[in-house]
Amino acid sequence: MYTGLLHSHNLFVTLFFLHYVIKLVLLLTNKQEQLAKYSKTTKVPEMILSFGFLLTGGWMLFKGAAFTTLITIKLVCVFTSIPLAIIGFKKRNKVLAFIAVALIVASYGLAEVNKKEKTGAKIDTTTITDPIVAGKLIYVNKCQQCHGEIGNGGGSGAKDLSLTQLTLDEQKVMVRNGKNAMPGFKEDVLSDADIDAVLQYVATLKQ
Ligand code: HEC
């Protein structure tokens, strides 16, 4: 569910962004006539796109995407860019239009940084000899916020780990590389031994 939302959100954002890049290029190259024509023919699609991306974005927040500082800055960028874009293109003001499109780019960049930040810093488990204990420590710090205390997702939309059909190797790849809303955990955050440990702990969540 969450993943489907994220996909449609990304699609809406990409199309919306491309649409505005086209408009910006026409404006910057003084193609006033084409711009007027393009804006007129894309009026309804533009409405659908903006509605779609605001709706899917809002829905994701509602569904439990964490309200971090970055997300807040991102929202400010998005909501500043909208009036700037409307005024900028209406008044054919190149600077305003440019800033509006730049803000959309910035909020996209922030979304990527936000994804990266979700994995956080490395946890030292070297003094723990029992892999299940080490795995639990990692799980609580790195996985629980999305997958919930008992692995069932706790309503955040992440997959239920107690029901996973993936093999251990597939799970390792998933943790290392991530997929959609699941962030990839790189070597500097989780070593191979850490991933083995956390997946051993995850296996205990299966009833
Ligand atoms: C930011 C939220 C988030 C965090 C943090 C997170 N996950 Fe996930 N995880 C997801 C989402 C969302 C999916 C579903 C991805 C998809 O298939 O689109 C997922 C999928 C998985 C899957 C695959 C399940 C299946 O059956 O397909 C495994 C295994 C997994 N996560 C393990 C972990 C482990 C272990 C950690 C901690 C090291 C972790 N996750 C941290 C969100 C998260």
PDB file of C-alpha atoms and ligand atoms in Angstrom:
ATOM      1  CA  MET A   1       0.000   0.000   0.000  1.00  0.00           C
ATOM      2  CA  TYR A   2       2.653   2.456   1.125  1.00  0.00           C
ATOM      3  CA  THR A   3       4.896   1.319  -1.710  1.00  0.00           C
ATOM      4  CA  GLY A   4       2.161   1.836  -4.283  1.00  0.00           C
ATOM      5  CA  LEU A   5       1.609   5.314  -2.890  1.00  0.00           C
ATOM      6  CA  LEU A   6       5.290   6.115  -3.064  1.00  0.00           C
ATOM      7  CA  HIS A   7       5.423   4.933  -6.684  1.00  0.00           C
ATOM      8  CA  SER A   8       2.474   7.038  -7.733  1.00  0.00           C
ATOM      9  CA  HIS A   9       3.785   9.996  -5.742  1.00  0.00           C
ATOM     10  CA  ASN A  10       7.153   9.761  -7.488  1.00  0.00           C
ATOM     11  CA  LEU A  11       5.467   9.465 -10.863  1.00  0.00           C
ATOM     12  CA  PHE A  12       3.297  12.534 -10.228  1.00  0.00           C
ATOM     13  CA  VAL A  13       6.286  14.516  -8.970  1.00  0.00           C
ATOM     14  CA  THR A  14       8.414  13.561 -11.983  1.00  0.00           C
ATOM     15  CA  LEU A  15       5.725  14.478 -14.500  1.00  0.00           C
ATOM     16  CA  PHE A  16       4.909  17.685 -12.647  1.00  0.00           C
ATOM     17  CA  PHE A  17       8.583  18.602 -12.607  1.00  0.00           C
ATOM     18  CA  LEU A  18       9.098  17.852 -16.331  1.00  0.00           C
ATOM     19  CA  HIS A  19       6.019  19.895 -17.140  1.00  0.00           C
ATOM     20  CA  TYR A  20       7.448  22.876 -15.268  1.00  0.00           C
ATOM     21  CA  VAL A  21      10.877  22.455 -16.830  1.00  0.00           C
ATOM     22  CA  ILE A  22       9.251  22.701 -20.264  1.00  0.00           C
ATOM     23  CA  LYS A  23       7.389  25.823 -19.193  1.00  0.00           C
ATOM     24  CA  LEU A  24      10.532  27.328 -17.712  1.00  0.00           C
ATOM     25  CA  VAL A  25      12.579  26.668 -20.846  1.00  0.00           C
ATOM     26  CA  LEU A  26       9.900  28.296 -23.001  1.00  0.00           C
ATOM     27  CA  LEU A  27       9.798  31.283 -20.670  1.00  0.00           C
ATOM     28  CA  LEU A  28      13.567  31.684 -20.451  1.00  0.00           C
ATOM     29  CA  THR A  29      13.960  31.442 -24.230  1.00  0.00           C
ATOM     30  CA  ASN A  30      11.264  34.073 -24.748  1.00  0.00           C
ATOM     31  CA  LYS A  31       8.951  31.731 -26.621  1.00  0.00           C
ATOM     32  CA  GLN A  32       5.941  33.607 -25.278  1.00  0.00           C
ATOM     33  CA  GLU A  33       3.520  32.311 -27.854  1.00  0.00           C
ATOM     34  CA  GLN A  34       4.438  28.664 -27.446  1.00  0.00           C
ATOM     35  CA  LEU A  35       4.347  29.074 -23.681  1.00  0.00           C
ATOM     36  CA  ALA A  36       0.833  30.478 -23.816  1.00  0.00           C
ATOM     37  CA  LYS A  37      -0.248  27.670 -26.095  1.00  0.00           C
ATOM     38  CA  TYR A  38       1.448  24.978 -24.014  1.00  0.00           C
ATOM     39  CA  SER A  39       0.010  26.352 -20.767  1.00  0.00           C
ATOM     40  CA  LYS A  40      -3.449  26.457 -22.254  1.00  0.00           C
ATOM     41  CA  THR A  41      -3.419  22.889 -23.583  1.00  0.00           C
ATOM     42  CA  THR A  42      -1.914  21.477 -20.380  1.00  0.00           C
ATOM     43  CA  LYS A  43      -4.220  23.263 -17.988  1.00  0.00           C
ATOM     44  CA  VAL A  44      -6.315  20.248 -17.047  1.00  0.00           C
ATOM     45  CA  PRO A  45      -3.415  17.722 -16.939  1.00  0.00           C
ATOM     46  CA  GLU A  46      -1.537  20.186 -14.752  1.00  0.00           C
ATOM     47  CA  MET A  47      -4.432  20.342 -12.331  1.00  0.00           C
ATOM     48  CA  ILE A  48      -4.598  16.557 -12.200  1.00  0.00           C
ATOM     49  CA  LEU A  49      -0.826  16.334 -11.663  1.00  0.00           C
ATOM     50  CA  SER A  50      -0.694  18.880  -8.850  1.00  0.00           C
ATOM     51  CA  PHE A  51      -3.710  17.361  -7.170  1.00  0.00           C
ATOM     52  CA  GLY A  52      -2.214  13.884  -7.542  1.00  0.00           C
ATOM     53  CA  PHE A  53       1.123  14.759  -6.075  1.00  0.00           C
ATOM     54  CA  LEU A  54      -0.270  16.710  -3.150  1.00  0.00           C
ATOM     55  CA  LEU A  55      -2.800  13.992  -2.403  1.00  0.00           C
ATOM     56  CA  THR A  56      -0.330  11.086  -2.540  1.00  0.00           C
ATOM     57  CA  GLY A  57       2.224  13.122  -0.532  1.00  0.00           C
ATOM     58  CA  GLY A  58      -0.319  14.018   2.122  1.00  0.00           C
ATOM     59  CA  TRP A  59      -1.523  10.448   2.243  1.00  0.00           C
ATOM     60  CA  MET A  60       1.980   9.127   2.842  1.00  0.00           C
ATOM     61  CA  LEU A  61       2.407  11.526   5.756  1.00  0.00           C
ATOM     62  CA  PHE A  62      -0.927  10.411   7.082  1.00  0.00           C
ATOM     63  CA  LYS A  63       0.108   6.766   6.683  1.00  0.00           C
ATOM     64  CA  GLY A  64       3.071   7.269   8.962  1.00  0.00           C
ATOM     65  CA  ALA A  65       6.016   8.738   7.035  1.00  0.00           C
ATOM     66  CA  ALA A  66       8.074  10.301   9.823  1.00  0.00           C
ATOM     67  CA  PHE A  67       7.725  14.067  10.299  1.00  0.00           C
ATOM     68  CA  THR A  68      11.421  14.868  10.345  1.00  0.00           C
ATOM     69  CA  THR A  69      13.000  18.305  10.049  1.00  0.00           C
ATOM     70  CA  LEU A  70      13.933  17.460   6.475  1.00  0.00           C
ATOM     71  CA  ILE A  71      10.364  16.564   5.566  1.00  0.00           C
ATOM     72  CA  THR A  72       9.248  19.849   7.106  1.00  0.00           C
ATOM     73  CA  ILE A  73      11.782  21.830   5.050  1.00  0.00           C
ATOM     74  CA  LYS A  74      10.682  19.859   2.014  1.00  0.00           C
ATOM     75  CA  LEU A  75       7.050  20.770   2.612  1.00  0.00           C
ATOM     76  CA  VAL A  76       8.001  24.426   3.004  1.00  0.00           C
ATOM     77  CA  CYS A  77       9.891  24.249  -0.330  1.00  0.00           C
ATOM     78  CA  VAL A  78       6.922  22.658  -2.074  1.00  0.00           C
ATOM     79  CA  PHE A  79       4.364  25.062  -0.681  1.00  0.00           C
ATOM     80  CA  THR A  80       6.541  28.106  -1.415  1.00  0.00           C
ATOM     81  CA  SER A  81       7.158  26.941  -4.954  1.00  0.00           C
ATOM     82  CA  ILE A  82       3.453  26.696  -5.819  1.00  0.00           C
ATOM     83  CA  PRO A  83       2.506  30.405  -5.421  1.00  0.00           C
ATOM     84  CA  LEU A  84       5.875  31.437  -6.886  1.00  0.00           C
ATOM     85  CA  ALA A  85       5.217  29.264  -9.936  1.00  0.00           C
ATOM     86  CA  ILE A  86       1.689  30.596 -10.374  1.00  0.00           C
ATOM     87  CA  ILE A  87       2.768  34.243 -10.105  1.00  0.00           C
ATOM     88  CA  GLY A  88       6.043  33.700 -11.973  1.00  0.00           C
ATOM     89  CA  PHE A  89       4.417  32.139 -15.020  1.00  0.00           C
ATOM     90  CA  LYS A  90       1.411  34.406 -14.999  1.00  0.00           C
ATOM     91  CA  LYS A  91       3.504  37.574 -14.880  1.00  0.00           C
ATOM     92  CA  ARG A  92       6.171  35.994 -17.113  1.00  0.00           C
ATOM     93  CA  ASN A  93       8.691  36.729 -14.368  1.00  0.00           C
ATOM     94  CA  LYS A  94      11.759  34.635 -15.182  1.00  0.00           C
ATOM     95  CA  VAL A  95      13.389  34.965 -11.783  1.00  0.00           C
ATOM     96  CA  LEU A  96      10.310  33.864  -9.842  1.00  0.00           C
ATOM     97  CA  ALA A  97       9.635  31.021 -12.258  1.00  0.00           C
ATOM     98  CA  PHE A  98      13.231  29.874 -11.979  1.00  0.00           C
ATOM     99  CA  ILE A  99      13.162  29.965  -8.172  1.00  0.00           C
ATOM    100  CA  ALA A 100       9.910  27.990  -8.182  1.00  0.00           C
ATOM    101  CA  VAL A 101      11.383  25.211 -10.327  1.00  0.00           C
ATOM    102  CA  ALA A 102      14.620  25.266  -8.287  1.00  0.00           C
ATOM    103  CA  LEU A 103      12.570  24.734  -5.117  1.00  0.00           C
ATOM    104  CA  ILE A 104      10.967  21.655  -6.643  1.00  0.00           C
ATOM    105  CA  VAL A 105      14.451  20.320  -7.426  1.00  0.00           C
ATOM    106  CA  ALA A 106      15.563  21.124  -3.876  1.00  0.00           C
ATOM    107  CA  SER A 107      12.670  19.263  -2.307  1.00  0.00           C
ATOM    108  CA  TYR A 108      13.435  16.239  -4.460  1.00  0.00           C
ATOM    109  CA  GLY A 109      17.053  16.329  -3.264  1.00  0.00           C
ATOM    110  CA  LEU A 110      15.869  16.593   0.325  1.00  0.00           C
ATOM    111  CA  ALA A 111      13.707  13.513  -0.114  1.00  0.00           C
ATOM    112  CA  GLU A 112      16.817  11.573  -1.134  1.00  0.00           C
ATOM    113  CA  VAL A 113      18.854  12.899   1.814  1.00  0.00           C
ATOM    114  CA  ASN A 114      15.962  12.019   4.085  1.00  0.00           C
ATOM    115  CA  LYS A 115      16.000   8.454   2.848  1.00  0.00           C
ATOM    116  CA  LYS A 116      19.711   8.247   3.537  1.00  0.00           C
ATOM    117  CA  GLU A 117      19.320   9.715   6.998  1.00  0.00           C
ATOM    118  CA  LYS A 118      16.866   7.014   7.944  1.00  0.00           C
ATOM    119  CA  THR A 119      19.664   4.467   8.188  1.00  0.00           C
ATOM    120  CA  GLY A 120      21.506   6.545  10.835  1.00  0.00           C
ATOM    121  CA  ALA A 121      24.905   5.850  12.370  1.00  0.00           C
ATOM    122  CA  LYS A 122      26.634   2.545  13.035  1.00  0.00           C
ATOM    123  CA  ILE A 123      25.858   0.730  16.281  1.00  0.00           C
ATOM    124  CA  ASP A 124      28.734  -0.953  18.015  1.00  0.00           C
ATOM    125  CA  THR A 125      27.827  -4.593  18.654  1.00  0.00           C
ATOM    126  CA  THR A 126      31.385  -5.950  18.855  1.00  0.00           C
ATOM    127  CA  THR A 127      31.166  -6.567  22.607  1.00  0.00           C
ATOM    128  CA  ILE A 128      28.004  -8.677  22.251  1.00  0.00           C
ATOM    129  CA  THR A 129      28.697 -12.341  21.616  1.00  0.00           C
ATOM    130  CA  ASP A 130      25.133 -13.616  21.218  1.00  0.00           C
ATOM    131  CA  PRO A 131      24.012 -12.750  17.641  1.00  0.00           C
ATOM    132  CA  ILE A 132      20.336 -12.722  18.655  1.00  0.00           C
ATOM    133  CA  VAL A 133      21.042 -10.121  21.349  1.00  0.00           C
ATOM    134  CA  ALA A 134      23.139  -8.063  18.931  1.00  0.00           C
ATOM    135  CA  GLY A 135      20.455  -8.514  16.277  1.00  0.00           C
ATOM    136  CA  LYS A 136      17.751  -7.289  18.599  1.00  0.00           C
ATOM    137  CA  LEU A 137      19.768  -4.181  19.444  1.00  0.00           C
ATOM    138  CA  ILE A 138      20.162  -3.444  15.747  1.00  0.00           C
ATOM    139  CA  TYR A 139      16.518  -4.214  15.072  1.00  0.00           C
ATOM    140  CA  VAL A 140      15.254  -1.866  17.786  1.00  0.00           C
ATOM    141  CA  ASN A 141      17.490   0.955  16.553  1.00  0.00           C
ATOM    142  CA  LYS A 142      17.323   0.515  12.802  1.00  0.00           C
ATOM    143  CA  CYS A 143      14.222  -1.425  11.808  1.00  0.00           C
ATOM    144  CA  GLN A 144      11.577  -1.109  14.476  1.00  0.00           C
ATOM    145  CA  GLN A 145      10.434   2.391  13.563  1.00  0.00           C
ATOM    146  CA  CYS A 146       9.064   0.982  10.308  1.00  0.00           C
ATOM    147  CA  HIS A 147       8.602  -2.734  10.898  1.00  0.00           C
ATOM    148  CA  GLY A 148       7.179  -2.439  14.402  1.00  0.00           C
ATOM    149  CA  GLU A 149       8.096  -4.152  17.628  1.00  0.00           C
ATOM    150  CA  ILE A 150       7.005  -7.621  16.530  1.00  0.00           C
ATOM    151  CA  GLY A 151       7.834  -7.201  12.847  1.00  0.00           C
ATOM    152  CA  ASN A 152       4.273  -6.677  11.696  1.00  0.00           C
ATOM    153  CA  GLY A 153       4.825  -3.153  10.402  1.00  0.00           C
ATOM    154  CA  GLY A 154       2.882  -1.459  13.162  1.00  0.00           C
ATOM    155  CA  GLY A 155       0.724   0.333  10.613  1.00  0.00           C
ATOM    156  CA  SER A 156       3.563   2.159   8.865  1.00  0.00           C
ATOM    157  CA  GLY A 157       3.099   0.257   5.605  1.00  0.00           C
ATOM    158  CA  ALA A 158       6.401  -1.624   5.765  1.00  0.00           C
ATOM    159  CA  LYS A 159       6.134  -5.341   5.025  1.00  0.00           C
ATOM    160  CA  ASP A 160       5.295  -7.798   7.773  1.00  0.00           C
ATOM    161  CA  LEU A 161       8.613  -9.491   8.530  1.00  0.00           C
ATOM    162  CA  SER A 162       6.984 -12.334  10.433  1.00  0.00           C
ATOM    163  CA  LEU A 163       5.288 -13.358   7.181  1.00  0.00           C
ATOM    164  CA  THR A 164       8.125 -12.792   4.734  1.00  0.00           C
ATOM    165  CA  GLN A 165       8.509 -15.400   2.006  1.00  0.00           C
ATOM    166  CA  LEU A 166      11.989 -14.231   1.073  1.00  0.00           C
ATOM    167  CA  THR A 167      14.981 -16.522   1.520  1.00  0.00           C
ATOM    168  CA  LEU A 168      17.742 -15.421   3.867  1.00  0.00           C
ATOM    169  CA  ASP A 169      19.902 -14.374   0.923  1.00  0.00           C
ATOM    170  CA  GLU A 170      17.078 -12.318  -0.568  1.00  0.00           C
ATOM    171  CA  GLN A 171      16.546 -10.668   2.799  1.00  0.00           C
ATOM    172  CA  LYS A 172      20.251  -9.799   2.979  1.00  0.00           C
ATOM    173  CA  VAL A 173      20.088  -8.177  -0.440  1.00  0.00           C
ATOM    174  CA  MET A 174      16.980  -6.273   0.655  1.00  0.00           C
ATOM    175  CA  VAL A 175      18.663  -4.899   3.776  1.00  0.00           C
ATOM    176  CA  ARG A 176      21.841  -3.977   1.902  1.00  0.00           C
ATOM    177  CA  ASN A 177      20.209  -2.363  -1.134  1.00  0.00           C
ATOM    178  CA  GLY A 178      16.765  -1.360   0.054  1.00  0.00           C
ATOM    179  CA  LYS A 179      13.712  -1.171  -2.152  1.00  0.00           C
ATOM    180  CA  ASN A 180      11.205   1.638  -2.588  1.00  0.00           C
ATOM    181  CA  ALA A 181      10.513   3.050   0.892  1.00  0.00           C
ATOM    182  CA  MET A 182      12.898   0.575   2.531  1.00  0.00           C
ATOM    183  CA  PRO A 183      16.314   2.253   2.814  1.00  0.00           C
ATOM    184  CA  GLY A 184      19.469   0.308   1.913  1.00  0.00           C
ATOM    185  CA  PHE A 185      21.908  -0.164   4.790  1.00  0.00           C
ATOM    186  CA  LYS A 186      25.472   0.195   3.525  1.00  0.00           C
ATOM    187  CA  GLU A 187      28.681  -1.272   4.971  1.00  0.00           C
ATOM    188  CA  ASP A 188      29.390   1.841   7.027  1.00  0.00           C
ATOM    189  CA  VAL A 189      26.121   1.334   8.941  1.00  0.00           C
ATOM    190  CA  LEU A 190      25.684  -2.448   9.042  1.00  0.00           C
ATOM    191  CA  SER A 191      28.517  -4.920   8.472  1.00  0.00           C
ATOM    192  CA  ASP A 192      27.777  -8.340   6.970  1.00  0.00           C
ATOM    193  CA  ALA A 193      27.888  -9.775  10.491  1.00  0.00           C
ATOM    194  CA  ASP A 194      25.393  -7.129  11.658  1.00  0.00           C
ATOM    195  CA  ILE A 195      22.992  -8.045   8.859  1.00  0.00           C
ATOM    196  CA  ASP A 196      23.336 -11.738   9.691  1.00  0.00           C
ATOM    197  CA  ALA A 197      22.627 -10.950  13.325  1.00  0.00           C
ATOM    198  CA  VAL A 198      19.586  -8.775  12.677  1.00  0.00           C
ATOM    199  CA  LEU A 199      18.127 -11.335  10.282  1.00  0.00           C
ATOM    200  CA  GLN A 200      18.652 -14.066  12.864  1.00  0.00           C
ATOM    201  CA  TYR A 201      16.665 -11.925  15.249  1.00  0.00           C
ATOM    202  CA  VAL A 202      14.015 -11.250  12.572  1.00  0.00           C
ATOM    203  CA  ALA A 203      13.684 -15.035  12.113  1.00  0.00           C
ATOM    204  CA  THR A 204      12.685 -15.315  15.781  1.00  0.00           C
ATOM    205  CA  LEU A 205       9.723 -13.035  15.051  1.00  0.00           C
ATOM    206  CA  LYS A 206       8.195 -15.689  12.827  1.00  0.00           C
ATOM    207  CA  GLN A 207       5.670 -17.752  14.680  1.00  0.00           C
TER     208      GLN A 207
HETATM  209  C1  HEC B   1      12.085   3.590   6.643  1.00  0.00           C
HETATM  210  C2  HEC B   1      11.349   2.398   6.925  1.00  0.00           C
HETATM  211  C3  HEC B   1      12.095   1.083   6.989  1.00  0.00           C
HETATM  212  C4  HEC B   1      13.193   0.775   7.759  1.00  0.00           C
HETATM  213  C5  HEC B   1      13.969   1.677   8.702  1.00  0.00           C
HETATM  214  C6  HEC B   1      13.470  -0.615   7.503  1.00  0.00           C
HETATM  215  N1  HEC B   1      12.578  -1.115   6.606  1.00  0.00           N
HETATM  216 FE1  HEC B   1      12.543  -3.018   5.875  1.00  0.00          FE
HETATM  217  N2  HEC B   1      11.039  -2.504   4.620  1.00  0.00           N
HETATM  218  C7  HEC B   1      10.427  -1.289   4.559  1.00  0.00           C
HETATM  219  C8  HEC B   1       9.455  -1.295   3.482  1.00  0.00           C
HETATM  220  C9  HEC B   1       8.571  -0.139   3.084  1.00  0.00           C
HETATM  221  C10 HEC B   1       9.527  -2.576   2.892  1.00  0.00           C
HETATM  222  C11 HEC B   1       8.759  -3.067   1.675  1.00  0.00           C
HETATM  223  C12 HEC B   1       9.642  -2.789   0.471  1.00  0.00           C
HETATM  224  C13 HEC B   1       9.008  -3.217  -0.835  1.00  0.00           C
HETATM  225  O1  HEC B   1       8.924  -4.433  -1.085  1.00  0.00           O
HETATM  226  O2  HEC B   1       8.583  -2.337  -1.565  1.00  0.00           O
HETATM  227  C14 HEC B   1      10.528  -3.313   3.642  1.00  0.00           C
HETATM  228  C15 HEC B   1      10.889  -4.623   3.369  1.00  0.00           C
HETATM  229  C16 HEC B   1      11.768  -5.371   4.128  1.00  0.00           C
HETATM  230  C17 HEC B   1      12.076  -6.771   3.888  1.00  0.00           C
HETATM  231  C18 HEC B   1      11.479  -7.649   2.809  1.00  0.00           C
HETATM  232  C19 HEC B   1      10.191  -8.254   3.298  1.00  0.00           C
HETATM  233  C20 HEC B   1       9.468  -8.999   2.199  1.00  0.00           C
HETATM  234  O3  HEC B   1       8.833 -10.030   2.523  1.00  0.00           O
HETATM  235  O4  HEC B   1       9.499  -8.559   1.045  1.00  0.00           O
HETATM  236  C21 HEC B   1      12.996  -7.139   4.832  1.00  0.00           C
HETATM  237  C22 HEC B   1      13.616  -8.530   5.041  1.00  0.00           C
HETATM  238  C23 HEC B   1      13.263  -5.967   5.631  1.00  0.00           C
HETATM  239  N3  HEC B   1      12.509  -4.914   5.180  1.00  0.00           N
HETATM  240  C24 HEC B   1      14.130  -5.951   6.701  1.00  0.00           C
HETATM  241  C25 HEC B   1      14.510  -4.800   7.363  1.00  0.00           C
HETATM  242  C26 HEC B   1      15.538  -4.768   8.370  1.00  0.00           C
HETATM  243  C27 HEC B   1      16.301  -5.981   8.888  1.00  0.00           C
HETATM  244  C28 HEC B   1      15.653  -3.471   8.768  1.00  0.00           C
HETATM  245  C29 HEC B   1      16.635  -2.895   9.764  1.00  0.00           C
HETATM  246  C30 HEC B   1      18.033  -3.175   9.548  1.00  0.00           C
HETATM  247  C31 HEC B   1      14.685  -2.686   8.006  1.00  0.00           C
HETATM  248  N4  HEC B   1      14.011  -3.530   7.181  1.00  0.00           N
HETATM  249  C32 HEC B   1      14.496  -1.321   8.126  1.00  0.00           C
HETATM  250  C33 HEC B   1      10.663  -0.204   5.375  1.00  0.00           C
HETATM  251  C34 HEC B   1      11.716  -0.107   6.263  1.00  0.00           C
END
